mmCIF file of C-alpha atoms in Angstrom:
data_model
loop_
_atom_site.group_PDB
_atom_site.id
_atom_site.type_symbol
_atom_site.label_atom_id
_atom_site.label_comp_id
_atom_site.label_asym_id
_atom_site.label_seq_id
_atom_site.Cartn_x
_atom_site.Cartn_y
_atom_site.Cartn_z
ATOM 1 C CA MET A 1 -136.169 3.472 100.847
ATOM 2 C CA ARG A 2 -136.265 7.309 100.096
ATOM 3 C CA LYS A 3 -136.965 8.632 96.501
ATOM 4 C CA VAL A 4 -135.301 10.448 93.924
ATOM 5 C CA ILE A 5 -138.503 12.704 92.390
ATOM 6 C CA VAL A 6 -137.904 14.892 89.338
ATOM 7 C CA SER A 7 -140.370 17.189 89.051
ATOM 8 C CA MET A 8 -140.509 19.374 85.931
ATOM 9 C CA ASN A 9 -142.530 21.602 83.214
ATOM 10 C CA LEU A 10 -142.614 19.962 79.663
ATOM 11 C CA SER A 11 -144.863 21.784 76.741
ATOM 12 C CA LEU A 12 -146.404 19.321 74.425
ATOM 13 C CA ASP A 13 -143.361 18.993 72.507
ATOM 14 C CA GLY A 14 -141.949 17.908 75.451
ATOM 15 C CA PHE A 15 -139.326 20.947 75.870
ATOM 16 C CA MET A 16 -138.041 22.436 79.693
ATOM 17 C CA SER A 17 -137.745 25.688 79.088
ATOM 18 C CA GLY A 18 -138.296 28.004 75.458
ATOM 19 C CA ARG A 19 -135.424 28.179 72.820
ATOM 20 C CA GLN A 20 -133.654 31.350 74.775
ATOM 21 C CA ARG A 21 -134.676 29.515 77.845
ATOM 22 C CA GLU A 22 -137.460 31.239 79.096
ATOM 23 C CA LEU A 23 -139.786 29.986 81.388
ATOM 24 C CA ASP A 24 -142.437 32.297 80.489
ATOM 25 C CA TRP A 25 -144.590 30.158 78.564
ATOM 26 C CA HIS A 26 -146.069 28.024 82.070
ATOM 27 C CA LEU A 27 -145.904 30.597 84.401
ATOM 28 C CA GLY A 28 -149.585 31.911 83.169
ATOM 29 C CA SER A 29 -151.565 28.568 83.321
ATOM 30 C CA TRP A 30 -150.831 27.386 87.810
ATOM 31 C CA GLY A 31 -153.971 27.958 89.731
ATOM 32 C CA SER A 32 -154.967 27.331 92.942
ATOM 33 C CA ASP A 33 -155.966 23.514 91.748
ATOM 34 C CA MET A 34 -152.124 23.259 90.321
ATOM 35 C CA SER A 35 -150.426 24.486 93.980
ATOM 36 C CA GLU A 36 -152.525 22.176 96.141
ATOM 37 C CA ARG A 37 -150.675 19.123 94.228
ATOM 38 C CA LEU A 38 -147.260 21.062 94.393
ATOM 39 C CA THR A 39 -147.368 21.034 97.944
ATOM 40 C CA ARG A 40 -148.646 17.550 98.804
ATOM 41 C CA ASP A 41 -145.551 16.245 96.582
ATOM 42 C CA LEU A 42 -143.303 19.037 99.079
ATOM 43 C CA THR A 43 -145.628 17.825 102.302
ATOM 44 C CA GLY A 44 -144.067 14.193 100.969
ATOM 45 C CA ALA A 45 -140.324 15.109 100.865
ATOM 46 C CA ASP A 46 -137.505 16.608 103.656
ATOM 47 C CA THR A 47 -134.367 18.018 100.796
ATOM 48 C CA LEU A 48 -134.495 19.666 97.005
ATOM 49 C CA LEU A 49 -131.451 18.881 95.391
ATOM 50 C CA LEU A 50 -131.155 21.996 93.302
ATOM 51 C CA GLY A 51 -128.550 22.683 90.223
ATOM 52 C CA ARG A 52 -126.821 26.094 91.032
ATOM 53 C CA ASN A 53 -129.170 28.007 87.691
ATOM 54 C CA THR A 54 -132.113 27.023 89.366
ATOM 55 C CA TYR A 55 -130.996 27.261 92.789
ATOM 56 C CA GLU A 56 -130.501 30.702 92.015
ATOM 57 C CA ALA A 57 -133.919 31.741 90.496
ATOM 58 C CA MET A 58 -135.695 29.236 93.158
ATOM 59 C CA ALA A 59 -134.299 32.106 96.160
ATOM 60 C CA ALA A 60 -134.466 34.740 94.370
ATOM 61 C CA TYR A 61 -137.889 34.344 94.279
ATOM 62 C CA TRP A 62 -139.430 32.842 97.236
ATOM 63 C CA GLN A 63 -138.058 34.135 99.848
ATOM 64 C CA GLN A 64 -139.866 37.655 98.774
ATOM 65 C CA VAL A 65 -142.789 35.523 98.354
ATOM 66 C CA GLU A 66 -143.078 34.819 102.090
ATOM 67 C CA ILE A 67 -142.514 38.236 103.290
ATOM 68 C CA ASP A 68 -145.488 39.883 100.898
ATOM 69 C CA SER A 69 -148.518 39.886 102.348
ATOM 70 C CA PHE A 70 -149.867 40.381 97.886
ATOM 71 C CA PHE A 71 -148.868 37.449 97.338
ATOM 72 C CA PRO A 72 -152.339 34.591 97.425
ATOM 73 C CA ARG A 73 -151.858 32.984 101.354
ATOM 74 C CA GLU A 74 -151.285 29.082 99.032
ATOM 75 C CA ASP A 75 -148.267 31.231 97.884
ATOM 76 C CA ILE A 76 -147.351 32.395 100.921
ATOM 77 C CA ALA A 77 -147.834 28.921 102.314
ATOM 78 C CA TYR A 78 -145.791 26.798 99.981
ATOM 79 C CA ALA A 79 -143.290 30.038 100.105
ATOM 80 C CA VAL A 80 -142.794 29.537 104.174
ATOM 81 C CA MET A 81 -142.468 24.912 103.922
ATOM 82 C CA LEU A 82 -139.660 25.365 100.709
ATOM 83 C CA ASN A 83 -137.843 28.129 102.829
ATOM 84 C CA THR A 84 -137.794 25.700 105.999
ATOM 85 C CA THR A 85 -136.676 22.458 103.578
ATOM 86 C CA GLN A 86 -133.079 20.876 103.554
ATOM 87 C CA LYS A 87 -131.888 21.687 99.971
ATOM 88 C CA VAL A 88 -128.592 20.374 98.455
ATOM 89 C CA VAL A 89 -127.434 22.454 95.727
ATOM 90 C CA TYR A 90 -125.144 20.252 93.420
ATOM 91 C CA SER A 91 -122.672 22.833 92.070
ATOM 92 C CA LYS A 92 -118.747 23.392 91.442
ATOM 93 C CA THR A 93 -118.482 27.154 91.545
ATOM 94 C CA LEU A 94 -121.014 28.090 93.706
ATOM 95 C CA ASP A 95 -119.847 29.712 97.155
ATOM 96 C CA VAL A 96 -122.340 31.748 98.593
ATOM 97 C CA LEU A 97 -125.566 30.045 99.517
ATOM 98 C CA PRO A 98 -128.420 33.059 100.186
ATOM 99 C CA TRP A 99 -131.101 30.545 101.133
ATOM 100 C CA SER A 100 -131.593 29.537 104.528
ATOM 101 C CA ASN A 101 -130.707 25.618 104.786
ATOM 102 C CA SER A 102 -128.770 25.282 102.258
ATOM 103 C CA ARG A 103 -125.777 23.799 101.779
ATOM 104 C CA ARG A 104 -123.581 23.102 98.681
ATOM 105 C CA ALA A 105 -122.398 19.220 96.937
ATOM 106 C CA LYS A 106 -119.852 18.710 94.659
ATOM 107 C CA GLY A 107 -117.966 15.892 93.290
ATOM 108 C CA ASP A 108 -119.174 12.021 92.743
ATOM 109 C CA LEU A 109 -122.679 12.391 92.060
ATOM 110 C CA ARG A 110 -123.468 8.639 92.757
ATOM 111 C CA ARG A 111 -122.018 9.620 95.729
ATOM 112 C CA VAL A 112 -124.310 12.191 96.554
ATOM 113 C CA VAL A 113 -127.303 11.108 95.950
ATOM 114 C CA ALA A 114 -126.310 8.136 98.106
ATOM 115 C CA LEU A 115 -125.428 9.946 101.162
ATOM 116 C CA LEU A 116 -128.576 11.460 100.269
ATOM 117 C CA LYS A 117 -131.071 8.567 100.275
ATOM 118 C CA GLU A 118 -129.817 7.149 103.770
ATOM 119 C CA PRO A 119 -132.608 6.577 106.011
ATOM 120 C CA ARG A 120 -132.616 9.203 108.626
ATOM 121 C CA PRO A 121 -134.886 8.760 111.785
ATOM 122 C CA GLY A 122 -138.844 10.323 111.857
ATOM 123 C CA PRO A 123 -140.796 9.588 109.200
ATOM 124 C CA GLU A 124 -139.058 8.151 105.658
ATOM 125 C CA LYS A 125 -139.592 11.337 103.431
ATOM 126 C CA ASN A 126 -138.127 11.712 99.785
ATOM 127 C CA ILE A 127 -135.687 13.899 97.629
ATOM 128 C CA LEU A 128 -137.200 16.500 94.607
ATOM 129 C CA VAL A 129 -134.792 18.129 91.870
ATOM 130 C CA TYR A 130 -137.028 21.117 90.842
ATOM 131 C CA GLY A 131 -136.004 22.230 87.448
ATOM 132 C CA SER A 132 -132.527 22.786 87.089
ATOM 133 C CA GLY A 133 -131.680 20.446 83.493
ATOM 134 C CA GLN A 134 -128.088 19.365 83.572
ATOM 135 C CA LEU A 135 -128.806 17.518 86.774
ATOM 136 C CA VAL A 136 -131.668 15.674 85.627
ATOM 137 C CA GLY A 137 -130.454 14.652 82.475
ATOM 138 C CA ALA A 138 -126.863 13.100 84.461
ATOM 139 C CA LEU A 139 -129.074 12.016 87.014
ATOM 140 C CA GLY A 140 -131.300 10.106 84.528
ATOM 141 C CA ASP A 141 -127.907 8.863 82.852
ATOM 142 C CA LEU A 142 -126.996 7.692 85.402
ATOM 143 C CA GLY A 143 -129.665 5.818 86.418
ATOM 144 C CA LEU A 144 -130.572 7.566 89.892
ATOM 145 C CA VAL A 145 -134.608 8.980 89.138
ATOM 146 C CA ASP A 146 -136.492 6.524 91.021
ATOM 147 C CA GLU A 147 -140.016 8.668 89.728
ATOM 148 C CA TYR A 148 -140.481 11.848 86.790
ATOM 149 C CA HIS A 149 -143.772 14.448 87.806
ATOM 150 C CA LEU A 150 -144.492 15.263 84.395
ATOM 151 C CA TRP A 151 -146.776 19.181 84.422
ATOM 152 C CA VAL A 152 -147.206 18.713 80.739
ATOM 153 C CA HIS A 153 -148.846 22.501 79.495
ATOM 154 C CA PRO A 154 -151.013 22.825 76.864
ATOM 155 C CA VAL A 155 -148.339 24.304 74.392
ATOM 156 C CA VAL A 156 -146.255 23.914 71.278
ATOM 157 C CA LEU A 157 -142.758 25.858 72.196
ATOM 158 C CA GLY A 158 -141.148 24.720 68.228
ATOM 159 C CA GLN A 159 -138.230 24.735 69.738
ATOM 160 C CA GLY A 160 -136.243 24.709 73.212
ATOM 161 C CA MET A 161 -134.145 22.717 75.583
ATOM 162 C CA PRO A 162 -135.868 18.907 75.538
ATOM 163 C CA MET A 163 -135.830 17.095 78.874
ATOM 164 C CA PHE A 164 -134.908 14.304 77.281
ATOM 165 C CA SER A 165 -131.794 14.381 74.961
ATOM 166 C CA GLY A 166 -131.435 10.705 75.149
ATOM 167 C CA GLY A 167 -128.954 8.978 77.369
ATOM 168 C CA PRO A 168 -127.022 5.309 76.964
ATOM 169 C CA ASP A 169 -129.743 3.485 77.551
ATOM 170 C CA LYS A 170 -133.947 3.496 77.193
ATOM 171 C CA VAL A 171 -136.030 3.285 79.530
ATOM 172 C CA SER A 172 -138.950 2.205 81.006
ATOM 173 C CA MET A 173 -141.538 3.450 83.157
ATOM 174 C CA THR A 174 -145.283 2.365 84.600
ATOM 175 C CA LEU A 175 -148.339 5.156 85.228
ATOM 176 C CA GLU A 176 -148.510 5.110 88.664
ATOM 177 C CA GLN A 177 -150.793 8.663 88.776
ATOM 178 C CA MET A 178 -152.434 11.801 86.414
ATOM 179 C CA GLN A 179 -154.238 14.582 86.942
ATOM 180 C CA THR A 180 -156.208 16.614 85.017
ATOM 181 C CA PHE A 181 -155.984 21.056 86.403
ATOM 182 C CA LYS A 182 -158.504 24.299 84.939
ATOM 183 C CA SER A 183 -155.816 25.499 83.381
ATOM 184 C CA GLY A 184 -155.503 22.158 80.494
ATOM 185 C CA VAL A 185 -152.132 21.112 82.477
ATOM 186 C CA VAL A 186 -152.037 17.394 83.087
ATOM 187 C CA TRP A 187 -149.506 15.997 86.125
ATOM 188 C CA PHE A 188 -148.043 12.589 84.899
ATOM 189 C CA ARG A 189 -146.622 10.712 87.584
ATOM 190 C CA TYR A 190 -144.205 7.740 86.095
ATOM 191 C CA ILE A 191 -142.337 5.169 87.783
ATOM 192 C CA VAL A 192 -138.724 4.039 87.432
ATOM 193 C CA ASN A 193 -138.215 0.712 86.462
ATOM 194 C CA LYS A 194 -135.550 -0.499 87.444
ATOM 195 C CA LYS A 195 -133.504 -2.519 86.210
ATOM 196 C CA PRO A 196 -132.362 -5.631 87.965
ATOM 197 C CA SER A 197 -128.694 -5.541 89.050
ATOM 198 C CA PRO A 198 -126.583 -8.469 87.428
ATOM 199 C CA ALA A 199 -126.036 -11.665 89.323
ATOM 200 C CA PRO A 200 -122.230 -11.317 91.099
ATOM 201 C CA VAL A 201 -119.586 -13.500 90.027
ATOM 202 C CA ALA A 202 -118.807 -16.779 91.580
#
């Protein structure tokens, strides 16, 4: 079955962004070895599920990268992949969708994810969630995340937006894979241990 995979940059103390929601603390860490890992993950997906703010920021940046020859070749190749991948932005208010292959989804998040997970012709691929802190929190609270890919950067922010701010229940995970990069960033792939569904009452 198609999986929902959250891919998130984190500080050592567990923040997705700084106290002013800044992200500059992780931009300088990225290198070609991390780009290779990121490209491999995207190759295994055919859909990006994004919140409004992340969608607008990524749309503005990656559309420009594809047409700017001054960017490294691996960045341009990744931009082409992103621009051709289906994007679903979960938003009640967004009306303008400037990024190619985009559509809006709203309403019951469980239903949105269930529809995205429906089988499709061809090889089975996953649904990736980048950034999108509020959306990630909602997905986690509803038990809709199958894997977390956490990019932990060697920096302590002290304050900021935490990724795990306390959902309704404890979430158990299994570490499936990890990789250390030249910059000191460590990538962790965690599988969420799903609770068995309760047996139907006779």
